CSV table of N, CA and C in Angstrom, one decimal:
chain,number,residue,atom,x,y,z
G,46,GLU,N,81.8,11.4,-21.1
G,46,GLU,CA,81.0,12.4,-21.7
G,46,GLU,C,79.8,11.9,-22.3
G,47,TYR,N,79.9,10.7,-23.0
G,47,TYR,CA,78.5,10.1,-23.5
G,47,TYR,C,77.6,9.7,-22.3
G,48,GLN,N,78.2,9.2,-21.3
G,48,GLN,CA,77.2,8.9,-20.2
G,48,GLN,C,76.5,10.2,-19.6
G,49,ASP,N,77.2,11.3,-19.6
G,49,ASP,CA,76.6,12.5,-19.1
G,49,ASP,C,75.4,12.9,-20.1
G,50,ARG,N,75.6,12.7,-21.2
G,50,ARG,CA,74.5,12.9,-22.3
G,50,ARG,C,73.4,12.0,-22.1
G,51,ILE,N,73.7,10.8,-22.0
G,51,ILE,CA,72.7,9.7,-21.9
G,51,ILE,C,71.9,10.1,-20.6
G,52,ASP,N,72.6,10.3,-19.5
G,52,ASP,CA,72.0,10.6,-18.3
G,52,ASP,C,71.1,11.9,-18.5
G,53,SER,N,71.4,12.9,-19.2
G,53,SER,CA,70.7,14.1,-19.4
G,53,SER,C,69.4,13.8,-20.3
G,54,LEU,N,69.6,13.0,-21.3
G,54,LEU,CA,68.4,12.6,-22.1
G,54,LEU,C,67.4,11.7,-21.3
G,55,GLU,N,67.9,10.9,-20.5
G,55,GLU,CA,67.0,10.1,-19.6
G,55,GLU,C,66.3,11.0,-18.6
G,56,ALA,N,66.9,11.9,-18.1
G,56,ALA,CA,66.3,12.7,-17.1
G,56,ALA,C,65.2,13.7,-17.8
G,57,ALA,N,65.5,14.1,-19.1
G,57,ALA,CA,64.4,14.9,-19.8
G,57,ALA,C,63.3,14.0,-20.3
G,58,LEU,N,63.6,12.7,-20.5
G,58,LEU,CA,62.5,11.9,-21.0
G,58,LEU,C,61.6,11.4,-19.6
G,59,SER,N,62.2,11.3,-18.5
G,59,SER,CA,61.6,11.1,-17.4
G,59,SER,C,60.7,12.2,-16.9
G,60,THR,N,61.2,13.4,-17.0
G,60,THR,CA,60.4,14.6,-16.7
G,60,THR,C,59.3,14.7,-17.9
G,61,ASN,N,59.5,14.4,-19.1
G,61,ASN,CA,58.4,14.6,-20.2
G,61,ASN,C,57.4,13.4,-19.7
G,62,GLU,N,57.8,12.1,-19.3
G,62,GLU,CA,56.8,11.2,-19.0
G,62,GLU,C,55.9,11.6,-17.8
G,63,GLN,N,56.6,12.3,-16.8
G,63,GLN,CA,55.9,12.7,-15.6
G,63,GLN,C,54.9,13.9,-15.9
G,64,GLU,N,55.2,14.7,-16.9
G,64,GLU,CA,54.3,15.8,-17.4
G,64,GLU,C,53.2,15.3,-18.2
G,65,ILE,N,53.5,14.2,-19.0
G,65,ILE,CA,52.3,13.5,-19.7
G,65,ILE,C,51.4,12.8,-18.8
G,66,GLN,N,52.0,12.1,-17.7
G,66,GLN,CA,51.1,11.5,-16.8
G,66,GLN,C,50.3,12.3,-15.9
G,67,SER,N,50.9,13.6,-15.6
G,67,SER,CA,50.2,14.6,-14.9
G,67,SER,C,49.0,15.1,-15.7
G,68,ARG,N,49.2,15.4,-17.0
G,68,ARG,CA,48.3,16.0,-17.9
G,68,ARG,C,47.1,14.9,-18.0
G,69,TYR,N,47.5,13.7,-18.3
G,69,TYR,CA,46.6,12.5,-18.5
G,69,TYR,C,45.7,12.5,-17.2
G,70,ASN,N,46.2,12.5,-16.1
G,70,ASN,CA,45.6,12.5,-14.9
G,70,ASN,C,44.4,13.8,-14.7
G,71,GLU,N,44.9,14.8,-15.1
G,71,GLU,CA,44.1,15.9,-15.1
G,71,GLU,C,42.9,15.8,-16.1
G,72,LEU,N,43.2,15.3,-17.2
G,72,LEU,CA,42.2,15.1,-18.2
G,72,LEU,C,41.1,14.0,-17.8
G,73,ILE,N,41.6,12.9,-17.2
G,73,ILE,CA,40.7,11.7,-16.6
G,73,ILE,C,39.9,12.3,-15.6
G,74,ALA,N,40.4,13.2,-14.7
G,74,ALA,CA,39.7,13.8,-13.5
G,74,ALA,C,38.5,14.7,-14.2
G,75,LYS,N,38.9,15.5,-15.0
G,75,LYS,CA,37.9,16.4,-15.6
G,75,LYS,C,36.8,15.5,-16.3
G,76,ALA,N,37.2,14.6,-17.1
G,76,ALA,CA,36.2,13.7,-17.9
G,76,ALA,C,35.3,12.9,-16.8
G,77,ASP,N,35.8,12.4,-15.7
G,77,ASP,CA,35.1,11.7,-14.8
G,77,ASP,C,34.1,12.6,-14.1
G,78,GLN,N,34.6,14.0,-13.9
G,78,GLN,CA,33.7,14.9,-13.2
G,78,GLN,C,32.5,15.1,-14.3
G,79,LEU,N,32.8,15.4,-15.4
G,79,LEU,CA,31.7,15.7,-16.4
G,79,LEU,C,30.8,14.4,-16.6
G,80,TYR,N,31.3,13.3,-16.6
G,80,TYR,CA,30.5,12.0,-16.8
G,80,TYR,C,29.6,12.0,-15.6
G,81,GLY,N,30.0,12.3,-14.3
G,81,GLY,CA,29.4,12.2,-13.1
G,81,GLY,C,28.2,13.2,-13.2
G,82,GLU,N,28.5,14.3,-13.9
G,82,GLU,CA,27.4,15.3,-14.0
G,82,GLU,C,26.5,15.0,-15.1
G,83,GLY,N,26.7,13.9,-15.9
G,83,GLY,CA,25.8,13.7,-16.9
G,83,GLY,C,26.0,14.5,-18.3
G,84,ASN,N,27.1,15.2,-18.3
G,84,ASN,CA,27.6,16.0,-19.5
G,84,ASN,C,28.5,15.0,-20.3
G,85,TYR,N,27.8,14.1,-21.0
G,85,TYR,CA,28.5,13.0,-21.7
G,85,TYR,C,29.2,13.5,-22.8
G,86,ALA,N,28.8,14.5,-23.6
G,86,ALA,CA,29.4,14.9,-24.9
G,86,ALA,C,30.8,15.5,-24.5
G,87,ALA,N,30.8,16.3,-23.5
G,87,ALA,CA,32.1,17.0,-23.0
G,87,ALA,C,33.0,16.0,-22.2
G,88,ALA,N,32.3,14.9,-21.6
G,88,ALA,CA,33.2,13.9,-20.9
G,88,ALA,C,33.9,13.2,-22.0
G,89,LEU,N,33.1,12.7,-23.1
G,89,LEU,CA,33.7,12.1,-24.2
G,89,LEU,C,34.9,12.8,-24.9
G,90,ALA,N,34.9,14.1,-24.9
G,90,ALA,CA,35.8,14.8,-25.6
G,90,ALA,C,37.2,14.7,-24.7
G,91,PHE,N,37.0,14.8,-23.3
G,91,PHE,CA,38.1,14.8,-22.4
G,91,PHE,C,38.8,13.3,-22.3
G,92,TYR,N,37.8,12.3,-22.4
G,92,TYR,CA,38.4,10.9,-22.5
G,92,TYR,C,39.2,10.8,-23.7
G,93,ASP,N,38.7,11.3,-24.8
G,93,ASP,CA,39.3,11.1,-26.1
G,93,ASP,C,40.8,11.9,-26.1
G,94,LYS,N,40.9,13.1,-25.6
G,94,LYS,CA,42.2,13.7,-25.3
G,94,LYS,C,43.1,13.0,-24.4
G,95,ALA,N,42.7,12.2,-23.4
G,95,ALA,CA,43.3,11.4,-22.6
G,95,ALA,C,43.9,10.2,-23.4
G,96,HIS,N,42.9,9.7,-24.1
G,96,HIS,CA,43.3,8.5,-25.0
G,96,HIS,C,44.4,8.9,-26.0
G,97,ASN,N,44.4,10.0,-26.5
G,97,ASN,CA,45.3,10.4,-27.6
G,97,ASN,C,46.7,10.6,-26.9
G,98,LEU,N,46.7,11.2,-25.6
G,98,LEU,CA,48.0,11.4,-24.9
G,98,LEU,C,48.5,10.1,-24.6
G,99,LYS,N,47.8,9.1,-24.0
G,99,LYS,CA,48.3,7.7,-23.7
G,99,LYS,C,47.4,6.6,-24.3
G,100,PRO,N,47.6,6.5,-25.5
G,100,PRO,CA,46.7,5.4,-26.4
G,100,PRO,C,46.8,4.0,-25.7
G,101,ALA,N,47.8,3.6,-25.0
G,101,ALA,CA,47.9,2.3,-24.4
G,101,ALA,C,46.9,2.1,-23.3
G,102,GLU,N,46.5,3.2,-22.7
G,102,GLU,CA,45.6,3.1,-21.5
G,102,GLU,C,44.3,2.6,-21.9
G,103,GLN,N,43.7,1.8,-21.2
G,103,GLN,CA,42.4,1.1,-21.4
G,103,GLN,C,41.3,1.8,-20.9
G,104,TYR,N,41.4,2.5,-19.6
G,104,TYR,CA,40.3,3.1,-19.0
G,104,TYR,C,39.6,4.2,-20.0
G,105,PRO,N,40.2,5.1,-20.6
G,105,PRO,CA,39.5,6.1,-21.5
G,105,PRO,C,38.8,5.4,-22.6
G,106,LYS,N,39.4,4.4,-23.1
G,106,LYS,CA,38.6,3.6,-24.2
G,106,LYS,C,37.4,2.8,-23.6
G,107,ASP,N,37.5,2.4,-22.5
G,107,ASP,CA,36.3,1.8,-21.8
G,107,ASP,C,35.2,2.9,-21.6
G,108,GLN,N,35.6,4.0,-21.2
G,108,GLN,CA,34.7,5.1,-20.7
G,108,GLN,C,34.0,5.7,-22.0
G,109,MET,N,34.9,5.7,-23.0
G,109,MET,CA,34.2,6.3,-24.2
G,109,MET,C,33.3,5.4,-25.0
G,110,ALA,N,33.5,4.0,-24.8
G,110,ALA,CA,32.6,3.0,-25.2
G,110,ALA,C,31.2,3.1,-24.5
G,111,ILE,N,31.3,3.2,-23.2
G,111,ILE,CA,30.1,3.4,-22.2
G,111,ILE,C,29.4,4.6,-22.7
G,112,ILE,N,30.0,5.7,-22.8
G,112,ILE,CA,29.3,7.0,-23.1
G,112,ILE,C,28.7,6.9,-24.6
G,113,GLN,N,29.4,6.2,-25.5
G,113,GLN,CA,28.7,6.1,-26.8
G,113,GLN,C,27.5,5.3,-26.8
G,114,LYS,N,27.5,4.3,-26.0
G,114,LYS,CA,26.2,3.4,-25.8
G,114,LYS,C,25.2,4.3,-25.2
G,115,LEU,N,25.5,5.0,-24.2
G,115,LEU,CA,24.5,6.0,-23.5
G,115,LEU,C,23.9,7.0,-24.5
G,116,LEU,N,24.8,7.7,-25.2
G,116,LEU,CA,24.4,8.6,-26.3
G,116,LEU,C,23.5,8.0,-27.4
G,117,ASP,N,24.0,6.9,-27.8
G,117,ASP,CA,23.2,6.1,-28.8
G,117,ASP,C,21.8,5.8,-28.3
G,118,LYS,N,21.6,5.4,-27.1
G,118,LYS,CA,20.3,5.1,-26.5
G,118,LYS,C,19.5,6.4,-26.4
G,119,LYS,N,20.3,7.3,-25.8
G,119,LYS,CA,19.4,8.6,-25.6
G,119,LYS,C,18.9,9.2,-27.0
G,120,TYR,N,19.8,9.0,-28.0
G,120,TYR,CA,19.4,9.4,-29.3
G,120,TYR,C,18.2,8.6,-29.9
G,121,THR,N,18.3,7.3,-29.7
G,121,THR,CA,17.4,6.5,-30.2
G,121,THR,C,16.0,6.9,-29.5
G,122,ASP,N,16.1,6.9,-28.2
G,122,ASP,CA,14.8,7.3,-27.4
G,122,ASP,C,14.3,8.7,-27.8
G,123,ALA,N,15.2,9.6,-28.1
G,123,ALA,CA,14.6,10.9,-28.5
G,123,ALA,C,14.0,10.9,-29.9
G,124,ILE,N,14.6,10.2,-30.8
G,124,ILE,CA,14.0,10.0,-32.2
G,124,ILE,C,12.7,9.3,-32.1
G,125,THR,N,12.6,8.2,-31.3
G,125,THR,CA,11.4,7.5,-31.2
G,125,THR,C,10.3,8.4,-30.7
G,126,LYS,N,10.5,9.1,-29.7
G,126,LYS,CA,9.4,10.1,-29.1
G,126,LYS,C,9.1,11.3,-30.1
G,127,ALA,N,10.2,11.7,-30.8
G,127,ALA,CA,10.0,12.8,-31.7
G,127,ALA,C,9.1,12.4,-32.9
G,128,ASP,N,9.4,11.2,-33.4
G,128,ASP,CA,8.6,10.7,-34.5
G,128,ASP,C,7.2,10.5,-34.2
G,129,LEU,N,6.9,10.0,-32.9
G,129,LEU,CA,5.5,9.7,-32.4
G,129,LEU,C,4.9,11.0,-32.3
G,130,LEU,N,5.5,12.1,-31.7
G,130,LEU,CA,4.9,13.3,-31.7
G,130,LEU,C,4.7,14.0,-33.0
G,131,PHE,N,5.6,13.8,-34.0
G,131,PHE,CA,5.4,14.3,-35.2
G,131,PHE,C,4.2,13.6,-36.0
G,132,LYS,N,4.1,12.4,-35.8
G,132,LYS,CA,2.9,11.7,-36.4
G,132,LYS,C,1.5,12.1,-35.8
G,133,ALA,N,1.7,12.5,-34.4
G,133,ALA,CA,0.4,13.1,-33.7
G,133,ALA,C,0.3,14.5,-34.0
G,134,LYS,N,1.1,15.1,-34.9
G,134,LYS,CA,1.0,16.5,-35.3
G,134,LYS,C,1.2,17.5,-34.1
G,135,GLU,N,2.0,16.9,-33.1
G,135,GLU,CA,2.5,17.8,-31.9
G,135,GLU,C,3.8,18.4,-32.3
G,136,TYR,N,3.8,19.3,-33.3
G,136,TYR,CA,5.1,19.7,-34.0
G,136,TYR,C,6.1,20.4,-33.0
G,137,LYS,N,5.6,21.2,-32.1
G,137,LYS,CA,6.4,21.9,-31.3
G,137,LYS,C,7.3,21.0,-30.3
G,138,LYS,N,6.5,20.0,-29.8
G,138,LYS,CA,7.1,19.1,-28.9
G,138,LYS,C,8.1,18.1,-29.7
G,139,ALA,N,7.6,17.8,-31.0
G,139,ALA,CA,8.5,17.0,-31.8
G,139,ALA,C,9.7,17.6,-32.0
G,140,ARG,N,9.8,19.0,-32.3
G,140,ARG,CA,10.9,20.0,-32.6
G,140,ARG,C,11.8,19.7,-31.4
G,141,GLN,N,11.4,19.9,-30.1
G,141,GLN,CA,12.3,19.8,-29.0
G,141,GLN,C,12.9,18.4,-28.9
G,142,MET,N,12.3,17.5,-29.3
G,142,MET,CA,12.8,16.0,-29.3
G,142,MET,C,13.8,15.9,-30.3
G,143,TYR,N,13.6,16.5,-31.5
G,143,TYR,CA,14.6,16.4,-32.6
G,143,TYR,C,16.0,17.0,-32.2
G,144,GLN,N,15.7,18.1,-31.5
G,144,GLN,CA,16.9,18.9,-31.0
G,144,GLN,C,17.6,18.2,-29.9
G,145,GLU,N,16.9,17.5,-29.1
G,145,GLU,CA,17.6,16.7,-28.1
G,145,GLU,C,18.2,15.5,-28.7
G,146,ALA,N,17.8,15.0,-29.8
G,146,ALA,CA,18.5,13.9,-30.5
G,146,ALA,C,19.7,14.4,-31.0
G,147,LEU,N,19.7,15.6,-31.6
G,147,LEU,CA,20.9,16.2,-32.1
G,147,LEU,C,22.0,16.6,-31.1
G,148,ARG,N,21.6,16.7,-29.9
G,148,ARG,CA,22.5,16.9,-28.7
G,148,ARG,C,23.3,15.7,-28.4
G,149,HIS,N,22.6,14.6,-28.7
G,149,HIS,CA,23.1,13.3,-28.4
G,149,HIS,C,24.1,12.8,-29.5
G,150,LYS,N,23.6,13.1,-30.8
G,150,LYS,CA,24.4,12.7,-31.8
G,150,LYS,C,24.5,14.0,-33.0
G,151,PRO,N,25.3,14.8,-32.6
G,151,PRO,CA,25.4,16.1,-33.5
G,151,PRO,C,25.7,15.7,-35.0
G,152,GLY,N,25.0,16.6,-35.8
G,152,GLY,CA,25.1,16.4,-37.2
G,152,GLY,C,24.4,15.4,-37.8
G,153,ASP,N,23.6,14.5,-37.0
G,153,ASP,CA,22.8,13.4,-37.6
G,153,ASP,C,21.8,13.8,-38.7
G,154,ALA,N,21.9,13.3,-39.9
G,154,ALA,CA,21.2,13.7,-41.0
G,154,ALA,C,19.6,13.5,-40.7
G,155,TYR,N,19.2,12.4,-40.3
G,155,TYR,CA,17.8,12.2,-40.2
G,155,TYR,C,17.2,13.2,-39.1
G,156,ALA,N,17.8,13.3,-38.0
G,156,ALA,CA,17.3,14.3,-37.0
G,156,ALA,C,17.2,15.7,-37.5
G,157,GLN,N,18.4,16.0,-38.2
G,157,GLN,CA,18.4,17.5,-38.9
G,157,GLN,C,17.3,17.6,-39.9
G,158,ASP,N,17.2,16.6,-40.7
G,158,ASP,CA,16.0,16.6,-41.8
G,158,ASP,C,14.6,16.9,-41.2
G,159,MET,N,14.4,15.9,-40.1
G,159,MET,CA,13.1,16.0,-39.5
G,159,MET,C,12.9,17.4,-38.8
G,160,LEU,N,14.0,17.9,-38.2
G,160,LEU,CA,13.9,19.1,-37.4
G,160,LEU,C,13.6,20.3,-38.6
G,161,ASN,N,14.2,20.2,-39.7
G,161,ASN,CA,13.9,21.3,-40.8
G,161,ASN,C,12.5,21.0,-41.2
G,162,LYS,N,12.1,19.9,-41.4
G,162,LYS,CA,10.6,19.7,-41.9
G,162,LYS,C,9.6,20.3,-40.8
G,163,THR,N,10.0,19.9,-39.5
G,163,THR,CA,9.1,20.5,-38.4
G,163,THR,C,9.0,21.9,-38.3
G,164,ASP,N,10.3,22.6,-38.6
G,164,ASP,CA,10.4,24.1,-38.5
G,164,ASP,C,9.4,24.6,-39.6
G,165,LYS,N,9.5,24.0,-40.9
G,165,LYS,CA,8.8,24.6,-41.9
G,165,LYS,C,7.1,24.5,-41.5
G,166,ILE,N,6.9,23.2,-41.1
G,166,ILE,CA,5.4,23.1,-40.7
G,166,ILE,C,5.0,24.2,-39.5
G,167,ILE,N,5.8,24.2,-38.5
G,167,ILE,CA,5.6,25.1,-37.5
G,167,ILE,C,5.5,26.6,-38.1
G,168,SER,N,6.2,27.0,-39.0
G,168,SER,CA,6.3,28.3,-39.6
G,168,SER,C,4.9,28.6,-40.3
G,169,LEU,N,4.5,27.6,-41.1
G,169,LEU,CA,3.2,27.6,-41.8
G,169,LEU,C,2.0,27.5,-40.8
G,170,PHE,N,2.1,26.8,-39.8
G,170,PHE,CA,1.1,26.8,-38.8
G,170,PHE,C,0.9,28.2,-38.2
G,171,ASP,N,2.1,28.8,-37.8
G,171,ASP,CA,2.0,30.2,-37.1
G,171,ASP,C,1.3,31.3,-38.0
G,172,LYS,N,1.7,31.1,-39.4
G,172,LYS,CA,1.3,32.1,-40.3
G,172,LYS,C,-0.2,31.9,-40.5
G,173,ARG,N,-0.7,30.6,-40.6
G,173,ARG,CA,-2.1,30.4,-40.7
G,173,ARG,C,-2.9,30.7,-39.6
G,174,PHE,N,-2.4,30.3,-38.5
G,174,PHE,CA,-3.1,30.7,-37.1
G,174,PHE,C,-3.3,32.1,-36.9
G,175,THR,N,-2.2,32.8,-37.1
G,175,THR,CA,-2.3,34.4,-37.0
G,175,THR,C,-3.2,34.9,-37.9
G,176,SER,N,-3.1,34.4,-39.2
G,176,SER,CA,-4.1,35.0,-40.1
G,176,SER,C,-5.6,34.6,-39.9
G,177,LEU,N,-5.8,33.5,-39.4
G,177,LEU,CA,-7.3,33.2,-39.0
G,177,LEU,C,-7.6,34.0,-37.8
G,178,VAL,N,-6.8,34.2,-36.7
G,178,VAL,CA,-7.2,34.9,-35.6
G,178,VAL,C,-7.4,36.4,-36.1
G,179,ASN,N,-6.6,37.0,-36.8
G,179,ASN,CA,-6.7,38.5,-37.4
G,179,ASN,C,-8.0,38.5,-38.2
G,180,GLU,N,-8.3,37.5,-39.0
G,180,GLU,CA,-9.7,37.6,-39.6
G,180,GLU,C,-10.8,37.4,-38.7
G,181,GLY,N,-10.7,36.6,-37.7
G,181,GLY,CA,-11.8,36.5,-36.8
G,181,GLY,C,-11.8,37.9,-36.0
G,182,ASP,N,-10.8,38.4,-35.6
G,182,ASP,CA,-10.9,39.8,-34.8
G,182,ASP,C,-11.5,40.8,-35.6
G,183,SER,N,-11.2,40.8,-37.0
G,183,SER,CA,-11.7,41.8,-37.9
G,183,SER,C,-13.2,41.6,-38.1
G,184,LEU,N,-13.7,40.4,-38.2
G,184,LEU,CA,-15.1,40.1,-38.2
G,184,LEU,C,-15.9,40.4,-36.9
G,185,PHE,N,-15.2,40.2,-35.9
G,185,PHE,CA,-15.7,40.4,-34.5
G,185,PHE,C,-15.8,42.0,-34.3
G,186,MET,N,-14.9,42.8,-34.8
G,186,MET,CA,-15.1,44.1,-34.7
G,186,MET,C,-16.2,44.7,-35.6
G,187,ASN,N,-16.4,44.0,-36.6
G,187,ASN,CA,-17.6,44.4,-37.5
G,187,ASN,C,-18.9,43.8,-37.1
G,188,LYS,N,-18.9,43.2,-35.9
G,188,LYS,CA,-20.2,42.7,-35.2
G,188,LYS,C,-20.7,41.4,-36.1
G,189,GLN,N,-19.7,40.8,-36.9
G,189,GLN,CA,-20.1,39.6,-37.7
G,189,GLN,C,-19.7,38.4,-36.8
G,190,TYR,N,-20.5,38.0,-35.8
G,190,TYR,CA,-20.1,37.1,-34.8
G,190,TYR,C,-20.0,35.7,-35.3
G,191,ASP,N,-20.9,35.2,-36.1
G,191,ASP,CA,-20.9,33.7,-36.5
G,191,ASP,C,-19.6,33.5,-37.4
G,192,PRO,N,-19.3,34.4,-38.5
G,192,PRO,CA,-18.2,34.1,-39.1
G,192,PRO,C,-16.9,34.3,-38.3
G,193,ALA,N,-17.0,35.2,-37.4
G,193,ALA,CA,-15.7,35.4,-36.5
G,193,ALA,C,-15.5,34.1,-35.7
G,194,LYS,N,-16.6,33.6,-35.2
G,194,LYS,CA,-16.5,32.3,-34.4
G,194,LYS,C,-15.9,31.3,-35.3
G,195,GLY,N,-16.4,31.1,-36.5
G,195,GLY,CA,-15.7,30.1,-37.5
G,195,GLY,C,-14.3,30.3,-37.7
G,196,LYS,N,-13.8,31.5,-37.7
G,196,LYS,CA,-12.4,31.7,-37.9
G,196,LYS,C,-11.5,31.4,-36.7
G,197,TYR,N,-12.2,31.6,-35.6
G,197,TYR,CA,-11.5,31.2,-34.3
G,197,TYR,C,-11.4,29.8,-34.1
G,198,ARG,N,-12.4,29.0,-34.6
G,198,ARG,CA,-12.6,27.6,-34.6
G,198,ARG,C,-11.5,27.0,-35.4
G,199,ASP,N,-11.4,27.7,-36.6
G,199,ASP,CA,-10.5,27.2,-37.6
G,199,ASP,C,-8.9,27.4,-36.9
G,200,ALA,N,-8.7,28.4,-36.3
G,200,ALA,CA,-7.5,28.7,-35.9
G,200,ALA,C,-7.1,27.6,-34.8
G,201,LEU,N,-8.1,27.2,-34.0
G,201,LEU,CA,-7.9,26.3,-32.9
G,201,LEU,C,-7.5,24.9,-33.6
G,202,LYS,N,-7.8,24.6,-34.9
G,202,LYS,CA,-7.4,23.4,-35.5
G,202,LYS,C,-5.8,23.2,-35.7
G,203,PHE,N,-5.2,24.5,-35.7
G,203,PHE,CA,-3.6,24.5,-35.7
G,203,PHE,C,-3.0,24.5,-34.4
G,204,TYR,N,-3.7,25.2,-33.4
G,204,TYR,CA,-3.2,25.1,-32.0
G,204,TYR,C,-4.3,25.0,-31.0
G,205,PRO,N,-4.8,23.8,-30.8
G,205,PRO,CA,-5.9,23.6,-29.9
G,205,PRO,C,-5.9,24.0,-28.5
G,206,SER,N,-4.6,24.1,-28.0
G,206,SER,CA,-4.4,24.6,-26.7
G,206,SER,C,-4.4,26.1,-26.5
G,207,GLU,N,-4.3,26.9,-27.6
G,207,GLU,CA,-4.3,28.5,-27.5
G,207,GLU,C,-5.5,29.0,-26.9
G,208,ARG,N,-5.3,29.9,-25.9
G,208,ARG,CA,-6.5,30.5,-25.1
G,208,ARG,C,-7.2,31.5,-25.8
G,209,TYR,N,-6.5,32.4,-26.5
G,209,TYR,CA,-7.2,33.5,-27.2
G,209,TYR,C,-8.4,33.2,-28.0
G,210,PRO,N,-8.2,32.3,-28.9
G,210,PRO,CA,-9.4,31.9,-29.8
G,210,PRO,C,-10.5,31.4,-29.0
G,211,ARG,N,-10.1,30.5,-28.1
G,211,ARG,CA,-11.2,29.9,-27.1
G,211,ARG,C,-12.0,31.0,-26.2
G,212,ASP,N,-11.2,31.9,-25.8
G,212,ASP,CA,-11.7,33.1,-25.1
G,212,ASP,C,-12.7,33.9,-25.9
G,213,MET,N,-12.3,34.1,-27.2
G,213,MET,CA,-13.2,34.8,-28.0
G,213,MET,C,-14.4,34.1,-28.4
G,214,ILE,N,-14.3,32.8,-28.7
G,214,ILE,CA,-15.5,32.1,-28.9
G,214,ILE,C,-16.5,32.0,-27.7
G,215,SER,N,-16.0,31.9,-26.5
G,215,SER,CA,-16.7,32.0,-25.3
G,215,SER,C,-17.4,33.4,-25.1
G,216,MET,N,-16.6,34.4,-25.5
G,216,MET,CA,-17.2,35.8,-25.4
G,216,MET,C,-18.4,35.9,-26.4
G,217,ILE,N,-18.2,35.3,-27.6
G,217,ILE,CA,-19.2,35.5,-28.6
G,217,ILE,C,-20.5,34.7,-28.0
G,218,GLU,N,-20.3,33.4,-27.5
G,218,GLU,CA,-21.4,32.7,-27.0
G,218,GLU,C,-22.0,33.3,-25.8
G,219,ASN,N,-21.3,33.8,-24.9
G,219,ASN,CA,-21.8,34.4,-23.7
G,219,ASN,C,-22.6,35.8,-24.1
G,220,ASN,N,-22.2,36.5,-24.9
G,220,ASN,CA,-22.8,37.7,-25.5
G,220,ASN,C,-24.2,37.2,-26.0
G,221,ARG,N,-24.2,36.2,-26.8
G,221,ARG,CA,-25.5,35.7,-27.3
G,221,ARG,C,-26.6,35.4,-26.3
G,222,THR,N,-26.0,34.6,-25.2
G,222,THR,CA,-27.1,34.1,-24.2
G,222,THR,C,-27.4,35.4,-23.3
G,223,ALA,N,-26.5,36.4,-23.1
G,223,ALA,CA,-26.7,37.5,-22.3
G,223,ALA,C,-27.7,38.4,-23.1
G,224,GLY,N,-27.5,38.5,-24.4
G,224,GLY,CA,-28.3,39.5,-25.2
G,224,GLY,C,-29.6,39.0,-25.5
């Protein structure tokens, strides 16, 4: 009777080990696929699940270490670019790079702080730009061309690549030479 019970427990244990191995293999396959696609954060999560299932296995540990190094490098590269763009007052591009840094290191305090600062600056720039363009338009409509041109030029200080203020300045200058 005891032998039957022992045999039953061994059979159940063997089945459980097979299920664990099968689940582990699925997790590793999915992690490897995600890693191959460059989706490192998701791959890391699957390697971690596999590691929790079979802590003695070295492969998931090694892969997690490799991914962490990749993410750290990508984070550092993104922060370096973002900081350079921020210093160059290219706030919209800097914002994208801070967001990228956060994708590689979610919850990072520095990247989040800089993203918040960048958002505030962009918001102020947007408001000031819009205000200057509206003032320029109002002056233009009242045929006050020189002051209007000044407002459009001031607006371009915030967003040098914007077409509308440039087009309005050209229109004022062309009307002067034509008239």
